[in-house]
XYZ file of C-alpha atoms in Angstrom:
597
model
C 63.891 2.563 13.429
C 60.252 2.637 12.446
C 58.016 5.349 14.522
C 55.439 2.597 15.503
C 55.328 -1.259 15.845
C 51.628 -1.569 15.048
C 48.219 0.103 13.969
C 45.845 1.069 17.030
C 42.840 -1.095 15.309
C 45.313 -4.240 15.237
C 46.350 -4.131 18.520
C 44.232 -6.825 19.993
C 44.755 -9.496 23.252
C 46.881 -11.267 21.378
C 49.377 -8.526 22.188
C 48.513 -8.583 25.808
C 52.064 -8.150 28.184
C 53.833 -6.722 25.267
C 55.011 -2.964 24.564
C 54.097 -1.444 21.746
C 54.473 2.149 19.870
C 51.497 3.937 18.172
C 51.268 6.697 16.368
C 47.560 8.200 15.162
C 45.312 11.640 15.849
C 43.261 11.967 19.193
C 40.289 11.439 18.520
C 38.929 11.999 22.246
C 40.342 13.222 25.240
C 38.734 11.563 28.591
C 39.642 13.542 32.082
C 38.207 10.636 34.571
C 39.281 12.306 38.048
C 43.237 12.129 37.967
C 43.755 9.537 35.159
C 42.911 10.754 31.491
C 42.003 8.487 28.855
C 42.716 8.688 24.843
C 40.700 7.480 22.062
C 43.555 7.195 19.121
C 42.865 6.326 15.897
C 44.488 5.754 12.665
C 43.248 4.363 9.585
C 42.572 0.768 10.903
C 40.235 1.959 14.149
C 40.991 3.117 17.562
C 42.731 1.830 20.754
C 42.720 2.761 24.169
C 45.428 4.881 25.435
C 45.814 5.102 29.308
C 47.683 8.159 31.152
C 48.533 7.752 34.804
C 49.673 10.610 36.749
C 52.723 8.045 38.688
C 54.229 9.243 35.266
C 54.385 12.950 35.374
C 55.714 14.292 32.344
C 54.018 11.915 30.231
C 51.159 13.303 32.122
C 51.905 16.916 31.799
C 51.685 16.433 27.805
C 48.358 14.429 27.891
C 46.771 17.195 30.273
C 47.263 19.674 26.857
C 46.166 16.705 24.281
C 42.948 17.965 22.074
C 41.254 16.440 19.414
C 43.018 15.669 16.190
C 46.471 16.062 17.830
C 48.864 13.603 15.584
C 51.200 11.999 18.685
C 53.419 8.709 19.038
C 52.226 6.464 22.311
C 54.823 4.002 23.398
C 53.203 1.617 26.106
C 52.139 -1.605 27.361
C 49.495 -3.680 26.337
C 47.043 -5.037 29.362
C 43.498 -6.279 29.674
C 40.454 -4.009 30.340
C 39.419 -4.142 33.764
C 36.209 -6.055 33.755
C 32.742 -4.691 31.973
C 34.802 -1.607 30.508
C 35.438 -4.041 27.290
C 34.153 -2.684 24.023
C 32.580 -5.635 21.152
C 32.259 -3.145 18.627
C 36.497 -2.261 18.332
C 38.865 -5.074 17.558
C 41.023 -3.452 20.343
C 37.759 -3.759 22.290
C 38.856 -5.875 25.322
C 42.871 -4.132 25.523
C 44.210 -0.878 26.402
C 47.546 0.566 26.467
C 48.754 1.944 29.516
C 51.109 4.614 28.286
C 55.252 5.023 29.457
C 55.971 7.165 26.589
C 54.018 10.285 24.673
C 55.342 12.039 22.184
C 53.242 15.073 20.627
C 53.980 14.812 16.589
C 52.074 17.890 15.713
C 49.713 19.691 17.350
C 45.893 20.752 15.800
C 43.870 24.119 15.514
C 40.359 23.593 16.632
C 38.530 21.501 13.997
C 35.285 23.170 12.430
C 33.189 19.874 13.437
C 33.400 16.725 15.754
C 34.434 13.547 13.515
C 31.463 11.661 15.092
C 29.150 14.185 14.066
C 26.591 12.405 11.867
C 24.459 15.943 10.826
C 27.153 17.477 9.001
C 25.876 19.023 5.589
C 27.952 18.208 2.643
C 28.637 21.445 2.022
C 30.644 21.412 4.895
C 32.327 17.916 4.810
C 33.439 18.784 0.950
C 34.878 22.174 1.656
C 36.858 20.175 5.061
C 36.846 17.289 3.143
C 41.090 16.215 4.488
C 38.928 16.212 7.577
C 36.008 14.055 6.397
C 38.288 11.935 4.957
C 39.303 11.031 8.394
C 36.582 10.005 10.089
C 36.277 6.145 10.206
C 33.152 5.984 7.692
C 35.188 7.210 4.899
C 37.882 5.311 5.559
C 36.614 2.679 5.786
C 34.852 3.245 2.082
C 38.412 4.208 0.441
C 39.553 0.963 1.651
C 36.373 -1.348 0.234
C 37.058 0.527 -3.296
C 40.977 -0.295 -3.223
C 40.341 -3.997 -2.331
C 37.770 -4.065 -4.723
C 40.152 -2.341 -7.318
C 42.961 -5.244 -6.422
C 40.302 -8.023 -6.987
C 39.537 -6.701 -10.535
C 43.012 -6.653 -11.022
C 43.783 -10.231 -9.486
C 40.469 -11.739 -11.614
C 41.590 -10.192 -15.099
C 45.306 -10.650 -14.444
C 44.868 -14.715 -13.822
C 42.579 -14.849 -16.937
C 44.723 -13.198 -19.428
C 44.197 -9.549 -19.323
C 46.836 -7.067 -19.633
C 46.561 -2.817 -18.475
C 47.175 -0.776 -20.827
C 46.801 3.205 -20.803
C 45.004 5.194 -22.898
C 45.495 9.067 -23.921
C 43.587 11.801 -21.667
C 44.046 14.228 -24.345
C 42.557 13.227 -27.395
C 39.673 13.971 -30.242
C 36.480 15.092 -29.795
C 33.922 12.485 -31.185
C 30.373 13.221 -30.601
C 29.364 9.786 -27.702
C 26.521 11.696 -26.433
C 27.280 13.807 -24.032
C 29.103 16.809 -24.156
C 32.924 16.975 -24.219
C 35.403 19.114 -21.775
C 37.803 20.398 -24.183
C 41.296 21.445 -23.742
C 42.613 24.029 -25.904
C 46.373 24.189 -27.214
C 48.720 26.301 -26.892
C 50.413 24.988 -29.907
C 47.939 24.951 -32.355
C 46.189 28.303 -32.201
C 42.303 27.345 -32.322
C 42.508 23.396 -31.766
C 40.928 21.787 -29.334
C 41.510 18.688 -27.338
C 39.221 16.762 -25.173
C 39.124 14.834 -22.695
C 37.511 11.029 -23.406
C 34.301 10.717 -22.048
C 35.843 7.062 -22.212
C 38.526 5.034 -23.753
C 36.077 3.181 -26.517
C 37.770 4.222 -29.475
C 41.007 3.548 -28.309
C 40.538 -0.198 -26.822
C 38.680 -1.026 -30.185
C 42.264 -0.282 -31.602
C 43.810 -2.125 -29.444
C 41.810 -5.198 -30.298
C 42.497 -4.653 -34.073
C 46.141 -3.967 -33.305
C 46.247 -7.794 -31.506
C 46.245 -7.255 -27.732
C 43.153 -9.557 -27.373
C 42.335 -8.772 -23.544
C 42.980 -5.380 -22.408
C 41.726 -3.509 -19.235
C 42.109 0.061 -17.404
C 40.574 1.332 -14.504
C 40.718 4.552 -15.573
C 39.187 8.201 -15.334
C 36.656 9.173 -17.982
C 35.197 12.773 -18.374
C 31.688 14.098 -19.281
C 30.236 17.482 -19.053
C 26.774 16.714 -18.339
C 23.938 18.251 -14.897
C 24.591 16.254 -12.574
C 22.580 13.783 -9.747
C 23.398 11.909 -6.730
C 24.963 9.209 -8.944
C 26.877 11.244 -11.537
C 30.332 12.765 -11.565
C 32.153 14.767 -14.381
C 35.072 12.745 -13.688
C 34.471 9.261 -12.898
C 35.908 6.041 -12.721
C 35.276 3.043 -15.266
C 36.674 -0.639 -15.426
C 37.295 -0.512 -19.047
C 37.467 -3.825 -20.803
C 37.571 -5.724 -23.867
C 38.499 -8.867 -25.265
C 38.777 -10.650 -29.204
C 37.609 -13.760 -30.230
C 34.623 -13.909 -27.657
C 30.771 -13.996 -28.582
C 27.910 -11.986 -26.228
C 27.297 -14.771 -24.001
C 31.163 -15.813 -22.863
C 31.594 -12.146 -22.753
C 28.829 -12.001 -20.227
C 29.522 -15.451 -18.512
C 33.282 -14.079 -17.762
C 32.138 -10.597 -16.625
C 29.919 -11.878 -14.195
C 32.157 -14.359 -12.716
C 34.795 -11.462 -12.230
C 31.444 -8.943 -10.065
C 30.937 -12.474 -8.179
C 34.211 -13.313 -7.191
C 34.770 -8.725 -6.099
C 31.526 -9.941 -3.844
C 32.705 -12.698 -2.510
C 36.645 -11.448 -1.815
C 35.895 -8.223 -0.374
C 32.287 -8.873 1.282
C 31.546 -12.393 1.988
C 28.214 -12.194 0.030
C 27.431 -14.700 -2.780
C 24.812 -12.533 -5.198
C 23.501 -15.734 -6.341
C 21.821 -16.226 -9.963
C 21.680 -13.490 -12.382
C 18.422 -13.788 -14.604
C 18.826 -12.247 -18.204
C 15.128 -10.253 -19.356
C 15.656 -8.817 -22.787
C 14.717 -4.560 -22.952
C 11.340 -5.414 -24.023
C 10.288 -7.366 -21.049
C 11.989 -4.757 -19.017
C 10.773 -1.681 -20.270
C 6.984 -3.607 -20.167
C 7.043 -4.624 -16.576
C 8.981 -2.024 -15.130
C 9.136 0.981 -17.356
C 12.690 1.167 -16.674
C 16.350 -0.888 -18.778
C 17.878 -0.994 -14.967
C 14.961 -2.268 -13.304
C 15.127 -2.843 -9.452
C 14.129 -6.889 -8.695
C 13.534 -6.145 -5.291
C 10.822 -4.154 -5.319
C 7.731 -6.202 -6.180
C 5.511 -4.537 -7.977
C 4.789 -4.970 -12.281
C 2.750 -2.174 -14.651
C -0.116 -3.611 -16.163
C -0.540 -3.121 -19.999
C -4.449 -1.197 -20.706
C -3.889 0.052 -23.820
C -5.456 -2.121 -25.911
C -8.797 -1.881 -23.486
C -8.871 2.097 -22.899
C -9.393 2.853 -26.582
C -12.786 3.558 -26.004
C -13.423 4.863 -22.545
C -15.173 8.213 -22.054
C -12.008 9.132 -19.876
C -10.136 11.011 -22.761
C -7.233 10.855 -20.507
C -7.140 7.431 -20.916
C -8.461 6.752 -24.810
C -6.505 9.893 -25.861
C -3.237 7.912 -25.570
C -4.363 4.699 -26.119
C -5.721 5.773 -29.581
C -2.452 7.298 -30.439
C 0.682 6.163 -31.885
C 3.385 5.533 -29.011
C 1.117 5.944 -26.420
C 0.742 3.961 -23.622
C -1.842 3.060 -20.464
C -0.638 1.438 -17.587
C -1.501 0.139 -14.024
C 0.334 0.023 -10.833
C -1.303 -2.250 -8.391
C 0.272 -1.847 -4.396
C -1.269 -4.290 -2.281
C -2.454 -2.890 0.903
C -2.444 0.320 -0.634
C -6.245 1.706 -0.006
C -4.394 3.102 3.750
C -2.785 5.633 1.504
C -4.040 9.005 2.399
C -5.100 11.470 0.139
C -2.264 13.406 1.223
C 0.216 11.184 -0.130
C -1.857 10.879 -3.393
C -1.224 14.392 -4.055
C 2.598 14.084 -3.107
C 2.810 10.989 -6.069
C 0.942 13.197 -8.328
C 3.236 16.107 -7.522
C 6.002 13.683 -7.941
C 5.595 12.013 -11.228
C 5.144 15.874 -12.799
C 8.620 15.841 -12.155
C 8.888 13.424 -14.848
C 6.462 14.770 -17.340
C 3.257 13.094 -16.067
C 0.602 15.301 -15.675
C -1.309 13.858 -13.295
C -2.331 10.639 -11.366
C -5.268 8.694 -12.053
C -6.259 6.389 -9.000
C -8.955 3.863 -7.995
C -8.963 2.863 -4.338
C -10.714 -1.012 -4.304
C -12.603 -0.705 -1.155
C -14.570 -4.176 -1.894
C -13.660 -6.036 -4.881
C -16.078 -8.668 -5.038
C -19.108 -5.592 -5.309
C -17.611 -4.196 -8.922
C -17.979 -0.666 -9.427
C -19.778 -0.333 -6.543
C -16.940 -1.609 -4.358
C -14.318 1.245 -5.845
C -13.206 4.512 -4.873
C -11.658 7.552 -7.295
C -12.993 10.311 -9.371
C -12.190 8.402 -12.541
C -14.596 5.580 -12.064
C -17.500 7.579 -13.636
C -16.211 8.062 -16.912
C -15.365 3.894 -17.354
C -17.607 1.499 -18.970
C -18.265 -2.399 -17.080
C -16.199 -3.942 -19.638
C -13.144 -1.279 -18.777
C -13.260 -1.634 -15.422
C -13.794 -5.622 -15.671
C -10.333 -5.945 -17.737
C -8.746 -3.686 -14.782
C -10.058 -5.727 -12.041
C -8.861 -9.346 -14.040
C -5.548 -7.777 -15.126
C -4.334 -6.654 -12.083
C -5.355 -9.215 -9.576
C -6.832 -6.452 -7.459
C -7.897 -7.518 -4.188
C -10.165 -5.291 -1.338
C -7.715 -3.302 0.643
C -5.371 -2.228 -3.105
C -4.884 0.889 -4.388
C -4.349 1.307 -8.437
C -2.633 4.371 -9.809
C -2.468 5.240 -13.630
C 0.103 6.407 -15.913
C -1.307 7.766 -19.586
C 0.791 9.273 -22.107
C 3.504 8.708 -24.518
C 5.497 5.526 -23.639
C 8.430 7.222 -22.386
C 6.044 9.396 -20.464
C 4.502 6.933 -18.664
C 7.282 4.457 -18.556
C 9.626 6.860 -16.628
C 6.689 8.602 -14.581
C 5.151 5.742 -12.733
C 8.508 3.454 -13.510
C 9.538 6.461 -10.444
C 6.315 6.292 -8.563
C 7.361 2.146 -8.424
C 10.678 2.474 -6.986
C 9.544 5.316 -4.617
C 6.421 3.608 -3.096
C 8.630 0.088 -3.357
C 11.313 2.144 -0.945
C 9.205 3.685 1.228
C 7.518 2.186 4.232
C 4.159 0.878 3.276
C 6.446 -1.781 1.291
C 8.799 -2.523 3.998
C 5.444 -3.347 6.258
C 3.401 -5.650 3.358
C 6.435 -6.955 2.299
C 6.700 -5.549 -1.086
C 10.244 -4.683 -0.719
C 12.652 -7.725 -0.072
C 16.145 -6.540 1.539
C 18.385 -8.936 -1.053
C 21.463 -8.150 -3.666
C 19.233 -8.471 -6.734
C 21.675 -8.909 -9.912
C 20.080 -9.239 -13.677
C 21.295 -8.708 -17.127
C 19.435 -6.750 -19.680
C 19.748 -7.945 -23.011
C 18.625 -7.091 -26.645
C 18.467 -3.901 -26.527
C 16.748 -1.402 -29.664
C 19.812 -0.160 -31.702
C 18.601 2.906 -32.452
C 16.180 5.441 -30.524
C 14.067 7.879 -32.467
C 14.608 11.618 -31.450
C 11.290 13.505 -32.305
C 12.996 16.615 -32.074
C 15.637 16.478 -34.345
C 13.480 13.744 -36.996
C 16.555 11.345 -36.905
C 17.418 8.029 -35.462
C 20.145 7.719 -32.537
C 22.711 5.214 -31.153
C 21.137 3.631 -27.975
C 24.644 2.817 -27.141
C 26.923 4.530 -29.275
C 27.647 3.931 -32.939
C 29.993 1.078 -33.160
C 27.261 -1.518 -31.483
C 26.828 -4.298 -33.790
C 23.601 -5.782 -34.480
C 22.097 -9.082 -34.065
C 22.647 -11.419 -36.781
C 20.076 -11.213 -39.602
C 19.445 -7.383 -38.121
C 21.481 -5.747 -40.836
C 19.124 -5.732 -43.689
C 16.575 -3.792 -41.139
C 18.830 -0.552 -41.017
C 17.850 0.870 -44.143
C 13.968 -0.034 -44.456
C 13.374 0.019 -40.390
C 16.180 1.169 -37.986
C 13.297 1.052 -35.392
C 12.998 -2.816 -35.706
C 16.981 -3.569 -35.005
C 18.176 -5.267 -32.111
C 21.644 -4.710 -30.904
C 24.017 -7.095 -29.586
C 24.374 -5.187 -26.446
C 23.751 -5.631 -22.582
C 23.603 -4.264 -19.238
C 24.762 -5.598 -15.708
C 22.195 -4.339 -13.015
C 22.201 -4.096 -9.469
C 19.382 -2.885 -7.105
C 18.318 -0.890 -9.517
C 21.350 0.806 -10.555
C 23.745 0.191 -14.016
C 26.794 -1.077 -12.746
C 28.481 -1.838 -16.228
C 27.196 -2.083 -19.859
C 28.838 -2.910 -23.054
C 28.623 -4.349 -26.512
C 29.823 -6.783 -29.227
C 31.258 -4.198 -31.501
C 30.906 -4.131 -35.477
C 34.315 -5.252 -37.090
C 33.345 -5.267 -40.851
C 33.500 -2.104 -42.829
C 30.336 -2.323 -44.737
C 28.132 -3.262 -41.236
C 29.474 0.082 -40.197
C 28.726 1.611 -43.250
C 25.013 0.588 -42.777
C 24.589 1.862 -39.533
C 26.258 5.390 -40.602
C 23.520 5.747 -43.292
C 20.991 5.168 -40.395
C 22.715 8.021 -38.403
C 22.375 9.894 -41.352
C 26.028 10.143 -41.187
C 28.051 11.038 -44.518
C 30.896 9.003 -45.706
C 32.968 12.512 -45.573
C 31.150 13.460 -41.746
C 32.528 9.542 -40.988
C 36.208 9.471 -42.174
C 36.361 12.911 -40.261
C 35.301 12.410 -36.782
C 35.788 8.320 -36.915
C 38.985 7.974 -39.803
C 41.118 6.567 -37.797
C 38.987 3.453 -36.952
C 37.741 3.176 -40.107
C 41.144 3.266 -41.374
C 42.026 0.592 -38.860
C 38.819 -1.956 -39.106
C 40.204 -2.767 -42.997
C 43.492 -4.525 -41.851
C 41.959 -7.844 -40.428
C 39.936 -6.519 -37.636
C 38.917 -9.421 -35.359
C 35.772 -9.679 -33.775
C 35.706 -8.210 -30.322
C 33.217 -7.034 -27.774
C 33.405 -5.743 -23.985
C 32.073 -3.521 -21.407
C 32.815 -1.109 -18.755
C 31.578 -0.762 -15.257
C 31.454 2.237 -13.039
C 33.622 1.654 -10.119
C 32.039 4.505 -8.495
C 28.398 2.807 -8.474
C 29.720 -0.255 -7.833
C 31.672 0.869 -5.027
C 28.435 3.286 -3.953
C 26.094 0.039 -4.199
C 28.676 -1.977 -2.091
C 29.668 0.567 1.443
C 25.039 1.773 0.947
C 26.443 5.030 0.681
C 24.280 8.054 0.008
C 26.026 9.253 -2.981
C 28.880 7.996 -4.837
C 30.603 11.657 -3.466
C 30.901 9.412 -0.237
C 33.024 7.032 -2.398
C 35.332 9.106 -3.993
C 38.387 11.249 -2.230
C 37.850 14.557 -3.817
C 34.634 14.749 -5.892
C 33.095 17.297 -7.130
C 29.545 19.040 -5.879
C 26.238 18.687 -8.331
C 26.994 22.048 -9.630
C 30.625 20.428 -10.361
C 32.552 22.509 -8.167
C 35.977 21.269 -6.011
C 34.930 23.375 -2.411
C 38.421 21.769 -1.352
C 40.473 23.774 -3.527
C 37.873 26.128 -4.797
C 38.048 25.124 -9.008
C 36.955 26.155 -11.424
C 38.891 29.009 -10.798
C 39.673 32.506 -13.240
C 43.261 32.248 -14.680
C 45.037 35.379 -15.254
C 44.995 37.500 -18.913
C 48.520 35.634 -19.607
C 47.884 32.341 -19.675
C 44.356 32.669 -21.939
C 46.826 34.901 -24.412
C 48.920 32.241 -24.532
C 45.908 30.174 -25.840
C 45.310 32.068 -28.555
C 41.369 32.670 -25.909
C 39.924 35.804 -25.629
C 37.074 35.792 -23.169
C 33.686 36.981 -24.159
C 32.417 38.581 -21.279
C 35.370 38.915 -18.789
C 33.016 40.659 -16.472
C 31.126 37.902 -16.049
C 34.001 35.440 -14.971
């Protein structure tokens, strides 16, 4: 016989003059003058358990009940009395007036109230079987496993099949840095674990499979932020026979339909704006459409300005001048304009030009800042014209190299777009904002090392015609790659991939990547792209994010059972840990500085 007939969150009216049997934690204790009232929940919400003294033993138990007891109610279902109902709990207008009460297991004191809503993280990860009960985490495992079973449903009915792929593998350099796993077998070889499974489903297309998926865990060693894990969760996919735009067309059908299943919302049109666009408006590839506020391009106009700040990078190659124009801004206080200019240091800005417009219509007379001194009528003319600056705006600067200034005030955007100013003018509008971002560069130049990079990784294949550009311009190649964006945030990105040998070969030589460097760290794709491989393409999406984005958590921590802190510790069960001088031996691993450890 089962040990309960229902949950305590489905127990409803509907249930009203029958007996039921519950089973779930305490979650409050309620003496009111003779007749004590519990609060039990399990992992579908809470009922209302009633405990009259006409039934003594059953009362002599409840009289010892504390929080986070685990016991087994048997009673019967009735109506609230009248104004005691509760609209925020589907049990809201029952209660269950209790015959039987069975203690399960009794609970220490726990080290915080569930309902607390101050805890620090520290303390909810090192708890964190606790956390995991409280209703705001349960409530976020469940969104991610019906979100999980709609993935699954959508690439089931259209032809996909799961397949695994190996957690111990080869390390290939896919820029970031590997965990690696050494064996026991084969003194001084290493494993690692895949930072994802791209190598692997590219085989699988060339060995026939045509659609395969895997929601799967991928590794990366990297520092960590509010949105990273070193273990994390992607919906890998890929698929033959498909060009970029029914790759994108299907992919977005399958985030619209997880929307519409598991939240009722319809996210509407996606717009596609290639890199370029992106990167010129908004400084940022994942730019967030619900902010609205655009750079302005002054480059071409600061050239000759007094204000070396300004003509020093607009005179020099890769540098860049920009406007930010926030309407209603001049009520910023000076204050604040020193926290932005602390602020976009952070990103390698070293300072924050401003110009307050007081009065538009009276020129330079009508403006405000230090800066307005040191540029000429014709300067301040194009500034006026390009931004549309009306009396009452304030205009803040970004000056440097493009990446600089792109990622500087591309910050300052999204943090004066979130804050309050833009919730009051109405420069922030409270919407799902989807887009694709297309075209992007193939390679990125790293000035530190003198060679070109993968944007994406090395397999990317290029636009058509784009080949020919790898050896005389790698700069000037587009790749036939793309991004899904949400609010701001990647949720998935992915590629057509190159399937003929010599198209690989050319992008290799851009890499500066030998033939012999190649057949070592790649061989056994290389090896596999001669036998027929098909064209293919695909992309993966963090489930995390996308699971983050969905419950408006904090952190996608909030989103997964047993993460890991942003110095990538487990507080739960204390790992990394030491290991003892007889397993390393048997690794063939001597440390270097045991001391240390």
């Amino acid at each position: 016989m089962s040990m309960r007939s229902h949950y305590c969150g489905l127990v409803t009216e509907d249930l009203i003059g029958h007996t039921v049997t519950l089973c779930g934690w305490v979650n409050r204790r309620r003496d009111h003058g003779g007749v004590i009232f519990v609060d039990l929940r399990d992992r579908e919400g809470y009922v209302q358990v009633v405990c009259d003294p006409d039934r003594p033993e059953m009362f002599a138990i409840a009289e010892d009940l504390r929080n986070e007891f685990c016991i087994q109610v048997k009673g019967l279902v009735r109506a609230r009395p009248e104004g005691t109902t509760n609209d925020n709990l589907k049990s809201g207008k029952i209660e269950v007036l209790c015959h039987e009460l069975t203690v399960l297991n009794p609970s220490v004191t726990p080290p915080f109230q569930l309902d607390d809503e101050n805890l620090s993280e520290t303390t909810r990860l090192t708890h964190r079987v606790l956390d995991l009960r409280r209703p705001y985490m349960q409530n976020n495992l469940m969104l991610r496993y019906r979100v999980t079973m709609e993935v699954r449903k959508f690439l089931d009915e259209h032809g996909f099949i799961d397949i695994e792929t190996p957690m111990l593998t080869k390390s290939t350099p896919e820029g970031a840095r590997d965990y690696l796993v050494p064996s026991r077998v084969h003194d001084g070889h290493f494993f690692a674990l895949p930072q994802s499974p791209q190598l692997f489903k590219q085989l699988l297309m060339v060995a026939g499979y045509d659609r395969y998926y895997q929601i799967t865990k991928c590794f990366r060693d990297e520092d960590l932020r509010a949105d990273r894990q070193p273990e994390f969760t992607q919906i890998d996919i890929e698929t033959s026979f498909l060009g970029e735009q029914e790759i994108r067309d299907l992919f977005q059908r399958m985030i619209t339909h997880v929307f519409r299943q598991t939240m009722n919302v319809d996210l509407g049109e996606f717009p596609v704006m290639p890199y370029a666009e992106a990167m010129f408006k908004y400084g940022s590839d994942k730019p967030d459409l619900r902010v609205k506020l655009e750079f302005t391009e002054l480059t071409d106009v600061m050239k000759d300005v007094d204000f070396k700040v300004f003509s020093g990078p607009a005179t020099t190659p890769g540098g860049r001048v920009v406007a930010l124009r926030v309407p209603g801004g001049s009520e910023i206080s000076r204050s604040e304009i020193d926290a932005y200019t602390e602020f976009v240091k952070i990103y390698g800005a070293k300072g924050l030009a401003w110009i307050k417009v007081n009065d538009v219509a009276a020129g330079r007379d009508g403006l405000q800042s230090p800066i307005v001194k040191n540029l000429h009528d014709a300067a301040i003319t194009a500034i006026l014209e390009r931004t549309g600056a009306r009396s009452g705006d304030i205009l803040f600067f970004g000056a440097d190299k493009a990446k600089v200034v792109n990622d500087a005030i591309g910050a300052l955007r999204l943090k004066i777009g979130h804050g309050e100013l833009a919730k009051k003018t109405g420069l922030f509008e409270d919407r799902w904002a989807p887009l694709w971002v297309v075209d992007f560069p193939m390679f990125e130049f790293d000035e530190d090392d003198h060679r070109w990079n993968a944007v994406h990784h090395p397999f990317t294949a290029p636009k058509d015609g784009h080949e020919d550009d790898m050896d005389s311009d790698p700069g000037k190649c587009v790749a036939k790659a793309y991004d899904m964006v949400l609010n701001g945030w990647e949720l998935g990105g992915g590629s057509v991939r190159i399937h003929r040998a010599e198209v690989q070969s050319k992008v290799f030589d851009a890499l500066k990547i030998s033939p012999e460097d190649a057949q070592l760290k790649f061989g056994f794709l290389l090896d596999a792209l001669q036998y027929g491989a098909p064209p293919h393409g695909g992309l993966a999406f963090g489930l995390d994010r996308l699971v983050t984005l969905m419950t408006k958590a904090e952190s996608i921590r909030d989103v997964i059972a047993f993460p890991k802190t942003q110095r990538a510790q487990d507080l739960l069960t204390q790992a990394p840990s030491p290991v003892d001088e007889k397993q390393l031996r048997e690794l063939h691993i001597r440390l270097r500085n045991p001391a240390a450890v």
